[in-house]
Short mmCIF file of C-alpha atoms and ligand atoms in Angstrom, two decimals:
data_model
loop_
_atom_site.label_atom_id
_atom_site.label_comp_id
_atom_site.label_asym_id
_atom_site.label_seq_id
_atom_site.Cartn_x
_atom_site.Cartn_y
_atom_site.Cartn_z
CA UNK A 54 110.26 11.51 250.28
CA UNK A 55 110.83 14.86 251.93
CA UNK A 56 109.32 14.54 255.41
CA UNK A 57 107.45 17.84 255.05
CA UNK A 58 104.93 16.30 252.61
CA UNK A 59 102.20 13.70 253.11
CA UNK A 60 103.02 12.15 249.71
CA UNK A 61 105.61 12.30 246.96
CA UNK A 62 102.78 12.44 244.43
CA UNK A 63 99.12 13.33 244.70
CA UNK A 64 96.92 12.77 241.65
CA UNK A 65 93.52 14.47 241.33
CA UNK A 66 91.22 12.18 239.31
CA UNK A 67 91.19 8.38 239.08
CA UNK A 68 90.45 7.99 235.36
CA UNK A 69 92.82 6.15 233.02
CA UNK A 70 95.25 9.09 233.12
CA UNK A 71 95.42 9.18 236.92
CA UNK A 72 95.54 5.39 237.12
CA UNK A 73 98.40 5.12 234.59
CA UNK A 74 100.35 7.79 236.46
CA UNK A 75 99.78 6.08 239.83
CA UNK A 76 100.94 2.65 238.63
CA UNK A 77 104.11 4.10 237.16
CA UNK A 78 104.76 6.32 240.19
CA UNK A 79 104.68 3.34 242.55
CA UNK A 80 106.94 1.38 240.18
CA UNK A 81 109.36 4.33 240.44
CA UNK A 82 109.23 4.24 244.25
CA UNK A 83 107.02 7.29 244.85
CA UNK A 84 104.60 7.35 247.79
CA UNK A 85 101.38 8.05 245.94
CA UNK A 86 97.75 8.98 246.64
CA UNK A 87 94.86 9.56 244.26
CA UNK A 88 91.78 11.72 244.88
CA UNK A 89 88.50 10.75 243.23
CA UNK A 90 85.22 12.59 243.67
CA UNK A 91 83.08 10.43 241.39
CA UNK A 92 83.37 6.81 240.34
CA UNK A 93 86.76 5.08 240.18
CA UNK A 94 87.89 4.62 236.57
CA UNK A 95 86.48 7.90 235.22
CA UNK A 96 85.07 8.28 231.73
CA UNK A 97 86.87 5.48 229.87
CA UNK A 98 85.90 2.70 232.24
CA UNK A 99 82.42 3.85 233.26
CA UNK A 100 81.00 6.00 230.45
CA UNK A 101 83.39 5.78 227.50
CA UNK A 102 85.71 3.28 225.82
CA UNK A 103 84.69 0.23 227.80
CA UNK A 104 80.87 0.24 227.74
CA UNK A 105 80.77 1.57 224.16
CA UNK A 106 83.08 -1.20 222.94
CA UNK A 107 81.00 -3.81 224.77
CA UNK A 108 77.85 -2.49 223.04
CA UNK A 109 79.68 -2.42 219.70
CA UNK A 110 80.83 -6.02 220.17
CA UNK A 111 77.31 -7.30 220.90
CA UNK A 112 75.50 -5.18 218.30
CA UNK A 113 78.19 -6.06 215.74
CA UNK A 114 77.37 -9.74 216.19
CA UNK A 115 73.67 -9.00 215.62
CA UNK A 116 74.56 -7.16 212.41
CA UNK A 117 76.74 -10.05 211.24
CA UNK A 118 74.14 -12.72 211.98
CA UNK A 119 71.42 -10.74 210.24
CA UNK A 120 73.49 -10.26 207.09
CA UNK A 121 72.07 -13.28 205.25
CA UNK A 122 73.76 -12.26 202.00
CA UNK A 123 77.20 -12.21 203.63
CA UNK A 124 76.64 -15.45 205.51
CA UNK A 125 75.37 -17.19 202.38
CA UNK A 126 78.59 -16.29 200.59
CA UNK A 127 80.40 -18.23 203.34
CA UNK A 128 78.01 -21.16 202.93
CA UNK A 129 76.09 -20.38 206.11
CA UNK A 130 72.37 -20.09 206.54
CA UNK A 131 70.69 -18.87 209.70
CA UNK A 132 67.38 -20.64 210.09
CA UNK A 133 64.75 -18.38 211.63
CA UNK A 134 65.10 -14.83 212.94
CA UNK A 135 68.13 -13.58 214.80
CA UNK A 136 66.77 -11.96 217.91
CA UNK A 137 68.43 -10.16 220.79
CA UNK A 138 67.52 -8.87 224.20
CA UNK A 139 68.24 -5.16 224.69
CA UNK A 140 68.49 -5.58 228.45
CA UNK A 141 70.84 -8.52 227.95
CA UNK A 142 73.17 -6.44 225.79
CA UNK A 143 73.02 -3.62 228.35
CA UNK A 144 73.83 -6.11 231.12
CA UNK A 145 76.82 -7.36 229.13
CA UNK A 146 78.19 -3.80 228.91
CA UNK A 147 77.53 -3.25 232.60
CA UNK A 148 79.32 -6.48 233.50
CA UNK A 149 82.42 -5.45 231.51
CA UNK A 150 82.40 -2.00 233.17
CA UNK A 151 82.16 -3.51 236.66
CA UNK A 152 84.96 -5.95 235.92
CA UNK A 153 87.26 -3.24 234.58
CA UNK A 154 86.44 -0.85 237.43
CA UNK A 155 87.07 -3.52 240.06
CA UNK A 156 90.31 -4.43 238.32
CA UNK A 157 91.46 -0.80 238.27
CA UNK A 158 90.51 -0.17 241.91
CA UNK A 159 92.08 -3.45 243.03
CA UNK A 160 95.32 -2.73 241.18
CA UNK A 161 95.74 0.58 243.04
CA UNK A 162 95.00 -1.04 246.38
CA UNK A 163 97.41 -3.93 245.77
CA UNK A 164 100.36 -1.63 245.14
CA UNK A 165 99.59 0.62 248.12
CA UNK A 166 98.18 3.75 246.49
CA UNK A 167 96.01 5.63 249.00
CA UNK A 168 92.60 6.42 247.49
CA UNK A 169 91.11 9.59 248.99
CA UNK A 170 87.42 9.97 248.25
CA UNK A 171 86.25 13.50 247.55
CA UNK A 172 86.58 16.49 245.24
CA UNK A 173 90.01 18.06 245.12
CA UNK A 174 91.04 21.65 244.54
CA UNK A 175 94.41 23.27 244.50
CA UNK A 176 94.81 25.51 247.57
CA UNK A 177 98.41 26.55 247.06
CA UNK A 178 101.67 25.17 245.71
CA UNK A 179 101.93 21.48 246.69
CA UNK A 180 98.73 21.71 248.75
CA UNK A 181 95.33 20.25 247.85
CA UNK A 182 92.03 20.52 249.69
CA UNK A 183 89.65 17.57 249.37
CA UNK A 184 85.95 17.94 250.12
CA UNK A 185 85.09 14.49 251.46
CA UNK A 186 81.67 12.79 251.10
CA UNK A 187 80.68 13.85 254.65
CA UNK A 188 81.38 17.50 253.75
CA UNK A 189 84.57 17.79 255.78
CA UNK A 190 87.73 19.11 254.20
CA UNK A 191 90.97 17.21 254.25
CA UNK A 192 94.22 19.01 253.47
CA UNK A 193 96.81 16.92 251.68
CA UNK A 194 100.33 18.01 250.79
CA UNK A 195 102.55 16.45 248.16
CA UNK A 196 105.88 17.20 246.58
CA UNK A 197 104.21 16.90 243.17
CA UNK A 198 100.56 17.21 242.17
CA UNK A 199 99.05 15.91 238.92
CA UNK A 200 95.69 17.19 237.71
CA UNK A 201 93.86 14.41 235.84
CA UNK A 202 90.27 15.55 236.10
CA UNK A 203 89.13 14.60 232.59
CA UNK A 204 86.17 15.83 230.59
CA UNK A 205 82.41 15.68 230.30
CA UNK A 206 80.04 15.85 227.29
CA UNK A 207 79.53 19.27 225.73
CA UNK A 208 75.86 20.14 225.41
CA UNK A 209 75.23 23.10 223.07
CA UNK A 210 73.07 25.90 224.41
CA UNK A 211 69.39 25.30 223.59
CA UNK A 212 69.65 21.54 224.00
CA UNK A 213 67.85 20.24 227.08
CA UNK A 214 68.91 16.88 228.46
CA UNK A 215 66.27 14.78 230.23
CA UNK A 216 68.45 11.62 230.26
CA UNK A 217 65.58 9.58 228.73
CA UNK A 218 64.62 11.05 225.37
CA UNK A 219 67.47 13.53 224.99
CA UNK A 220 70.81 12.35 226.28
CA UNK A 221 74.58 12.26 225.84
CA UNK A 222 76.92 9.27 225.64
CA UNK A 223 76.91 9.19 229.48
CA UNK A 224 73.34 7.80 229.26
CA UNK A 225 73.58 6.10 225.86
CA UNK A 226 76.20 3.62 227.12
CA UNK A 227 73.57 2.16 229.44
CA UNK A 228 71.28 1.33 226.49
CA UNK A 229 68.17 1.75 228.63
CA UNK A 230 65.97 2.21 225.56
CA UNK A 231 66.16 1.38 221.90
CA UNK A 232 64.39 4.23 220.12
CA UNK A 233 62.74 3.51 216.81
CA UNK A 234 64.02 6.78 215.36
CA UNK A 235 66.97 8.56 216.89
CA UNK A 236 68.69 11.76 215.85
CA UNK A 237 72.42 11.81 216.49
CA UNK A 238 73.87 15.28 216.62
CA UNK A 239 77.56 15.16 215.67
CA UNK A 240 79.44 12.86 213.30
CA UNK A 241 82.67 12.54 215.25
CA UNK A 242 83.81 9.13 216.45
CA UNK A 243 81.29 8.98 219.33
CA UNK A 244 78.36 9.79 217.00
CA UNK A 245 79.63 7.27 214.45
CA UNK A 246 80.07 4.48 217.00
CA UNK A 247 76.56 4.97 218.35
CA UNK A 248 75.17 5.10 214.79
CA UNK A 249 76.83 1.69 214.31
CA UNK A 250 75.26 0.34 217.52
CA UNK A 251 71.75 1.71 216.95
CA UNK A 252 71.60 0.80 213.26
CA UNK A 253 72.72 -2.78 214.01
CA UNK A 254 69.93 -3.05 216.57
CA UNK A 255 67.29 -1.79 214.16
CA UNK A 256 66.86 1.92 214.93
CA UNK A 257 66.41 4.46 212.16
CA UNK A 258 68.93 7.27 212.45
CA UNK A 259 69.18 10.88 211.36
CA UNK A 260 72.75 12.11 211.72
CA UNK A 261 73.18 15.87 211.92
CA UNK A 262 76.53 17.59 211.35
CA UNK A 263 77.16 21.33 211.60
CA UNK A 264 80.05 21.29 209.15
CA UNK A 265 79.60 20.74 205.41
CA UNK A 266 80.95 17.22 205.46
CA UNK A 267 80.51 14.21 207.70
CA UNK A 268 83.44 12.93 209.76
CA UNK A 269 85.33 16.21 209.34
CA UNK A 270 88.43 15.04 211.23
CA UNK A 271 89.10 11.99 209.03
CA UNK A 272 91.29 12.01 205.93
CA UNK A 273 88.92 12.94 203.06
CA UNK A 274 89.45 9.63 201.19
CA UNK A 275 88.72 7.64 204.33
CA UNK A 276 85.67 9.77 205.17
CA UNK A 277 84.33 9.17 201.65
CA UNK A 278 84.83 5.43 201.88
CA UNK A 279 83.47 5.28 205.42
CA UNK A 280 80.37 7.15 204.29
CA UNK A 281 79.88 4.65 201.47
CA UNK A 282 80.10 1.69 203.86
CA UNK A 283 79.01 2.89 207.29
CA UNK A 284 76.26 5.32 206.33
CA UNK A 285 74.82 4.93 202.81
CA UNK A 286 73.73 1.25 202.91
CA UNK A 287 72.30 1.56 206.44
CA UNK A 288 69.13 3.11 207.74
CA UNK A 289 70.92 6.42 208.31
CA UNK A 290 69.78 9.72 206.88
CA UNK A 291 72.37 12.50 207.01
CA UNK A 292 72.05 16.26 207.23
CA UNK A 293 75.17 18.42 206.97
CA UNK A 294 75.66 22.16 207.39
CA UNK A 295 72.88 22.25 209.98
CA UNK A 296 73.08 23.22 213.64
CA UNK A 297 70.69 21.98 216.31
CA UNK A 298 69.58 25.28 217.86
CA UNK A 299 66.96 23.84 220.16
CA UNK A 300 66.33 20.30 221.29
CA UNK A 301 63.26 19.80 223.46
CA UNK A 302 62.79 16.45 225.19
CA UNK A 303 59.46 14.66 225.18
CA UNK A 304 57.30 12.50 223.04
CA UNK A 305 58.25 13.38 220.36
CA UNK A 306 61.59 15.07 220.82
CA UNK A 307 61.51 18.31 218.84
CA UNK A 308 64.70 19.49 217.15
CA UNK A 309 64.98 22.90 215.53
CA UNK A 310 67.71 22.96 212.90
CA UNK A 311 69.33 26.13 211.60
CA UNK A 312 71.50 26.72 208.57
CA UNK A 313 75.04 26.70 210.00
CA UNK A 314 75.95 29.88 208.09
CA UNK A 315 72.84 32.05 208.42
CA UNK A 316 71.72 30.62 211.78
CA UNK A 317 68.14 30.75 210.48
CA UNK A 318 65.83 27.89 211.42
CA UNK A 319 65.27 25.87 208.26
CA UNK A 320 63.80 22.61 209.51
CA UNK A 321 62.06 21.06 212.49
CA UNK A 322 62.44 17.35 213.20
CA UNK A 323 60.27 15.22 215.44
CA UNK A 324 62.00 12.03 216.54
CA UNK A 325 61.76 9.45 219.32
CA UNK A 326 65.11 10.29 220.88
CA UNK A 327 68.19 12.43 220.43
CA UNK A 328 71.81 11.70 221.25
CA UNK A 329 73.94 14.79 221.62
CA UNK A 330 77.47 13.90 220.53
CA UNK A 331 78.97 17.32 219.95
CA UNK A 332 82.31 16.90 221.67
CA UNK A 333 83.57 17.15 225.21
CA UNK A 334 84.61 19.90 227.61
CA UNK A 335 87.21 19.76 230.38
CA UNK A 336 86.29 19.32 234.06
CA UNK A 337 88.50 21.97 235.60
CA UNK A 338 86.38 24.74 237.12
CA UNK A 339 86.27 23.21 240.61
CA UNK A 340 90.05 22.96 240.80
CA UNK A 341 90.27 26.65 241.71
CA UNK A 342 93.48 27.09 239.75
CA UNK A 343 92.91 30.82 239.97
CA UNK A 344 94.33 30.45 243.50
CA UNK A 345 97.68 30.05 241.77
CA UNK A 346 97.01 32.68 239.11
CA UNK A 347 96.57 30.10 236.34
CA UNK A 348 94.32 31.18 233.49
CA UNK A 349 92.38 28.29 231.94
CA UNK A 350 92.26 28.25 228.13
CA UNK A 351 88.66 27.57 227.03
CA UNK A 352 88.48 25.57 230.25
CA UNK A 353 91.58 23.47 229.51
CA UNK A 354 94.57 23.52 231.84
CA UNK A 355 97.46 25.17 229.97
CA UNK A 356 100.55 22.95 229.94
CA UNK A 357 104.04 23.09 228.49
CA UNK A 358 105.92 20.36 226.62
CA UNK A 359 106.69 18.50 229.85
CA UNK A 360 103.07 18.87 231.01
CA UNK A 361 103.87 21.37 233.74
CA UNK A 362 100.90 23.65 234.36
CA UNK A 363 101.80 27.00 232.86
CA UNK A 364 101.22 30.45 234.37
CA UNK A 365 102.04 33.56 232.36
CA UNK A 366 103.97 31.37 229.92
CA UNK A 367 106.17 29.91 232.68
CA UNK A 368 105.94 26.35 234.07
CA UNK A 369 104.84 26.05 237.69
CA UNK A 370 107.20 23.74 239.53
CA UNK A 371 105.64 20.53 240.90
CA UNK A 372 102.20 21.06 239.32
CA UNK A 373 101.31 18.96 236.28
CA UNK A 374 98.23 18.17 234.18
CA UNK A 375 97.42 15.19 231.97
CA UNK A 376 94.56 13.66 229.99
CA UNK A 377 91.39 15.22 228.65
CA UNK A 378 91.79 18.19 231.04
CA UNK A 379 94.71 19.34 228.85
CA UNK A 380 92.70 19.01 225.62
CA UNK A 381 95.50 17.24 223.75
CA UNK A 382 94.26 14.34 221.59
CA UNK A 383 91.54 13.39 224.07
CA UNK A 384 91.97 9.62 224.16
CA UNK A 385 92.49 7.11 226.94
CA UNK A 386 95.95 6.04 225.82
CA UNK A 387 97.06 9.68 225.51
CA UNK A 388 96.02 10.29 229.12
CA UNK A 389 97.94 7.33 230.51
CA UNK A 390 100.99 8.01 228.30
CA UNK A 391 101.04 11.58 229.61
CA UNK A 392 100.80 10.26 233.18
CA UNK A 393 103.81 8.00 232.65
CA UNK A 394 105.75 10.85 231.00
CA UNK A 395 105.11 13.19 233.95
CA UNK A 396 106.27 10.58 236.46
CA UNK A 397 109.42 10.03 234.40
CA UNK A 398 110.09 13.78 234.40
CA UNK A 399 109.48 14.00 238.15
CA UNK A 400 112.00 11.19 238.62
CA UNK A 401 114.66 13.12 236.73
CA UNK A 402 114.23 11.49 233.32
CA UNK A 403 112.49 14.28 231.39
CA UNK A 404 110.01 12.91 228.85
CA UNK A 405 107.69 14.54 226.34
CA UNK A 406 104.92 13.06 224.18
CA UNK A 407 104.94 13.08 220.39
CA UNK A 408 101.21 13.53 219.78
CA UNK A 409 101.73 13.05 216.06
CA UNK A 410 102.55 9.39 216.70
CA UNK A 411 99.51 8.58 218.85
CA UNK A 412 97.06 6.35 216.97
CA UNK A 413 93.29 6.86 217.13
CA UNK A 414 90.39 4.64 216.13
CA UNK A 415 86.62 4.49 215.75
CA UNK A 416 85.37 1.00 216.52
CA UNK A 417 82.63 0.88 213.90
CA UNK A 418 82.05 -2.17 211.68
CA UNK A 419 84.42 -2.02 209.89
CA UNK A 420 86.80 0.10 211.95
CA UNK A 421 88.51 3.38 211.12
CA UNK A 422 92.00 4.23 212.40
CA UNK A 423 94.74 6.72 211.78
CA UNK A 424 97.99 8.14 213.01
CA UNK A 425 99.64 11.40 212.02
CA UNK A 426 98.48 13.86 209.40
CA UNK A 427 95.65 13.69 206.87
CA UNK A 428 96.66 14.26 203.25
CA UNK A 429 95.52 17.93 203.21
CA UNK A 430 97.40 18.56 206.48
CA UNK A 431 100.53 16.83 205.13
CA UNK A 432 100.38 18.85 201.91
CA UNK A 433 100.01 22.10 203.84
CA UNK A 434 103.02 21.17 206.00
CA UNK A 435 105.00 20.19 202.91
CA UNK A 436 104.25 23.52 201.29
CA UNK A 437 105.15 25.47 204.40
CA UNK A 438 108.38 23.58 205.01
CA UNK A 439 109.38 22.98 201.38
CA UNK A 440 109.11 19.23 200.92
CA UNK A 441 107.07 17.07 198.55
CA UNK A 442 104.32 14.74 199.77
CA UNK A 443 103.27 11.48 198.19
CA UNK A 444 100.62 8.90 199.08
CA UNK A 445 99.77 5.32 198.17
CA UNK A 446 96.62 3.30 198.72
CA UNK A 447 96.13 -0.44 199.07
CA UNK A 448 92.81 -2.22 199.32
CA UNK A 449 91.39 -4.99 201.47
CA UNK A 450 89.74 -6.53 198.42
CA UNK A 451 93.13 -7.95 197.34
CA UNK A 452 94.00 -9.32 200.78
CA UNK A 453 93.69 -13.09 201.24
CA UNK A 454 92.55 -12.93 204.87
CA UNK A 455 89.93 -10.27 204.11
CA UNK A 456 88.65 -12.36 201.20
CA UNK A 457 88.49 -15.46 203.42
CA UNK A 458 86.46 -13.47 205.97
CA UNK A 459 84.24 -12.06 203.23
CA UNK A 460 85.09 -8.58 204.59
CA UNK A 461 86.76 -6.85 201.68
CA UNK A 462 85.52 -3.27 202.16
CA UNK A 463 88.52 -1.24 203.11
CA UNK A 464 91.62 0.71 202.29
CA UNK A 465 94.97 1.67 203.78
CA UNK A 466 96.48 4.98 202.82
CA UNK A 467 100.09 5.80 203.54
CA UNK A 468 101.22 9.42 203.26
CA UNK A 469 104.99 9.96 203.18
CA UNK A 470 107.88 12.14 202.09
CA UNK A 471 109.38 10.85 198.85
CA UNK A 472 112.72 12.56 199.61
CA UNK A 473 113.52 10.59 202.78
CA UNK A 474 110.74 8.01 203.09
CA UNK A 475 109.46 9.47 206.38
CA UNK A 476 105.87 8.54 207.22
CA UNK A 477 103.60 11.57 207.66
CA UNK A 478 100.28 9.82 208.23
CA UNK A 479 98.64 6.43 207.88
CA UNK A 480 94.88 5.93 207.62
CA UNK A 481 93.04 2.63 207.56
CA UNK A 482 89.41 1.79 207.00
CA UNK A 483 88.56 -1.89 207.17
CA UNK A 484 88.35 -5.02 209.29
CA UNK A 485 90.44 -4.68 212.50
CA UNK A 486 91.82 -1.30 211.42
CA UNK A 487 92.19 -0.33 215.09
CA UNK A 488 94.67 -3.18 215.62
CA UNK A 489 96.44 -2.70 212.29
CA UNK A 490 97.33 0.95 212.92
CA UNK A 491 99.73 0.10 215.75
CA UNK A 492 102.47 -0.99 213.34
CA UNK A 493 102.28 2.36 211.57
CA UNK A 494 102.26 4.26 214.89
CA UNK A 495 105.37 2.38 216.05
CA UNK A 496 107.09 3.04 212.73
CA UNK A 497 106.29 6.74 212.98
CA UNK A 498 107.49 6.86 216.59
CA UNK A 499 110.76 5.20 215.62
CA UNK A 500 111.06 7.29 212.45
CA UNK A 501 111.46 4.19 210.30
CA UNK A 502 111.45 5.17 206.61
CA UNK A 503 109.21 3.35 204.15
CA UNK A 504 112.23 1.80 202.38
CA UNK A 505 113.02 -0.06 205.58
CA UNK A 506 109.39 -0.87 206.37
CA UNK A 507 109.15 -2.41 202.91
CA UNK A 508 111.56 -5.15 204.06
CA UNK A 509 109.82 -6.01 207.34
CA UNK A 510 108.29 -9.47 207.15
CA UNK A 511 104.55 -9.78 207.74
CA UNK A 512 102.72 -12.99 208.65
CA UNK A 513 100.79 -14.57 205.79
CA UNK A 514 97.86 -14.59 205.40
CA UNK A 515 96.97 -11.65 207.66
CA UNK A 516 95.32 -8.29 207.34
CA UNK A 517 98.73 -6.73 208.15
CA UNK A 518 99.69 -7.49 204.58
CA UNK A 519 97.50 -4.56 203.51
CA UNK A 520 100.11 -2.31 205.16
CA UNK A 521 103.00 -4.47 203.93
CA UNK A 522 101.82 -3.88 200.39
CA UNK A 523 101.38 -0.15 201.03
CA UNK A 524 104.92 0.21 202.44
CA UNK A 525 106.36 -1.68 199.47
CA UNK A 526 104.40 0.46 197.08
CA UNK A 527 105.54 3.65 198.84
CA UNK A 528 109.17 2.52 198.72
CA UNK A 529 108.79 1.92 195.00
CA UNK A 530 106.92 5.16 194.41
CA UNK A 531 109.82 7.50 194.53
CA UNK A 532 110.88 7.29 198.17
CA UNK A 533 114.58 7.34 198.92
CA UNK A 534 116.08 9.43 196.15
P1 FAD B 272 88.55 10.83 232.92
O1 FAD B 272 88.53 9.42 232.47
O2 FAD B 272 87.41 11.69 232.55
O3 FAD B 272 88.74 10.78 234.49
C1 FAD B 272 88.77 11.94 235.27
C2 FAD B 272 88.34 11.59 236.69
O4 FAD B 272 88.57 12.70 237.53
C3 FAD B 272 86.85 11.26 236.81
O5 FAD B 272 86.69 10.04 237.47
C4 FAD B 272 86.29 12.41 237.65
O6 FAD B 272 85.24 12.02 238.51
C5 FAD B 272 87.50 12.83 238.44
N1 FAD B 272 87.47 14.23 238.90
C6 FAD B 272 87.16 15.32 238.16
N2 FAD B 272 87.33 16.45 238.89
C7 FAD B 272 87.76 16.04 240.11
C8 FAD B 272 88.12 16.73 241.29
N3 FAD B 272 88.11 18.07 241.36
N4 FAD B 272 88.47 16.01 242.37
C9 FAD B 272 88.50 14.65 242.32
N5 FAD B 272 88.18 13.94 241.22
C10 FAD B 272 87.83 14.64 240.12
N6 FAD B 272 89.28 6.87 224.20
C11 FAD B 272 90.02 5.90 223.61
O7 FAD B 272 91.24 5.97 223.65
N7 FAD B 272 89.43 4.85 222.96
C12 FAD B 272 88.08 4.73 222.87
O8 FAD B 272 87.59 3.77 222.29
C13 FAD B 272 87.28 5.72 223.47
N8 FAD B 272 85.92 5.64 223.43
C14 FAD B 272 85.17 6.58 224.06
C15 FAD B 272 83.79 6.47 223.98
C16 FAD B 272 82.99 7.41 224.60
C17 FAD B 272 81.50 7.28 224.52
C18 FAD B 272 83.60 8.49 225.32
C19 FAD B 272 82.77 9.52 226.01
C20 FAD B 272 84.97 8.61 225.40
C21 FAD B 272 85.78 7.67 224.76
N9 FAD B 272 87.17 7.76 224.79
C22 FAD B 272 87.93 6.79 224.15
C23 FAD B 272 87.87 8.89 225.44
C24 FAD B 272 88.40 8.49 226.82
O9 FAD B 272 87.35 7.96 227.58
C25 FAD B 272 89.01 9.69 227.52
O10 FAD B 272 89.98 10.27 226.67
C26 FAD B 272 89.68 9.29 228.82
O11 FAD B 272 88.75 8.72 229.70
C27 FAD B 272 90.34 10.49 229.49
O12 FAD B 272 90.93 10.08 230.67
P2 FAD B 272 91.26 11.11 231.87
O13 FAD B 272 92.00 10.30 232.87
O14 FAD B 272 91.90 12.31 231.32
O15 FAD B 272 89.84 11.59 232.41
#
């Protein structure tokens, strides 16, 4: 380390992005500190991935045990009612959060990362001011600074949050109440996951989506199938093309819905509770990046390919940003992968991220996952760049493991270039889809063509064979001319 600096690397924000960067920095021999103004672990650990997956795990078991028809097919009968304790499920989620947070904090301590409590802002190049809990300001210098300040729920204007009857996922993960009728505004993965949780636990749901179709970011075939399995047979009413213009907390919660095109109020709903799941916005205002002349883009920190913060189109030396604050595929594993990439670049091994190869999943029952392009996106790219696009589908209903589990709803869709076998996108809906997608993500990352994937040996009988069959079918469907 150059003696002039307190640290080699200072990270602002101890979420998964900051944590991943810190672990890798220490492994690379950098003297590292991390600044955290809120709770260690950030969104993922405290208000995101971890508590939501704990709630999905518990509520999923309730759904399974209450599905007498499914159990009977396996020769099982549950005698009497299946009951659950809301507070017990909430305590389970809280326990998992505490365990993960303690693990994360302990791992930083063990490897000698200094944790500085307080809110950081960038004062000048390589210089950060931290407002500590007692109000005093600490100045910290570092050769390199990473911004990893994450995101927070977006609440549309007109929606008032009271944290009890109208709330975002920040409150929902605590499962403090179980409303009889809840409106969920937004059908992205957060809205879908909570619809899965609430419907399993017996709530009636009205899902409201501003666009004309539900799950607008999914491949259309997958969205259609997911709607048939995750929405239609459950106690979920859907309303598309409607915007929540005003949400007023209380008993009841009053929601004024407008036509998304005309913006005229067309309907008023009265429900017991409302979850606002309309996306997330970056937490960047307090960083004072204007001190360096950086212009935020819709609140996101502008970055280049190597994740340098950019000013007037030029990278600023020694200032980097990662995770949700950059707005690129806002997922936990993106944030930590970006953190590792920045540390590699700092250490003289420049590394970029191929966002097209990052898998994503919704942990509904069954799960949805994907990597790469949807079919319409692939076709548009093919048209623009002059190549043909083909796709194949295989179904869980023909898979031995899925049949044994009695979980045969599902499909894998592989989108590829017939001229060279290159994978363009893979989409899976079905049991353990979130685990299954990794093989496709690795194949895309390594640019393995479908003709080669068709020869990779898959364990029998496993759900992976759904993809095995799809790769074989793709190889036989005109790939590799
Ligand atoms: P964050 O985790 O938001 O951490 C940023 C940290 O910086 C926070 O602790 C904050 O307090 C701190 N901070 C902010 N400003 C300052 C400052 N000026 N000074 C000091 N500290 C500061 N992703 C997945 O991959 N899989 C999932 O299953 C998944 N499920 C989710 C479920 C829900 C309900 C939600 C809301 C999100 C989910 N996500 C999931 C997304 C994931 O949580 C985020 O992508 C991830 O947490 C982003 O990490 P980050 O490090 O960029 O930011």
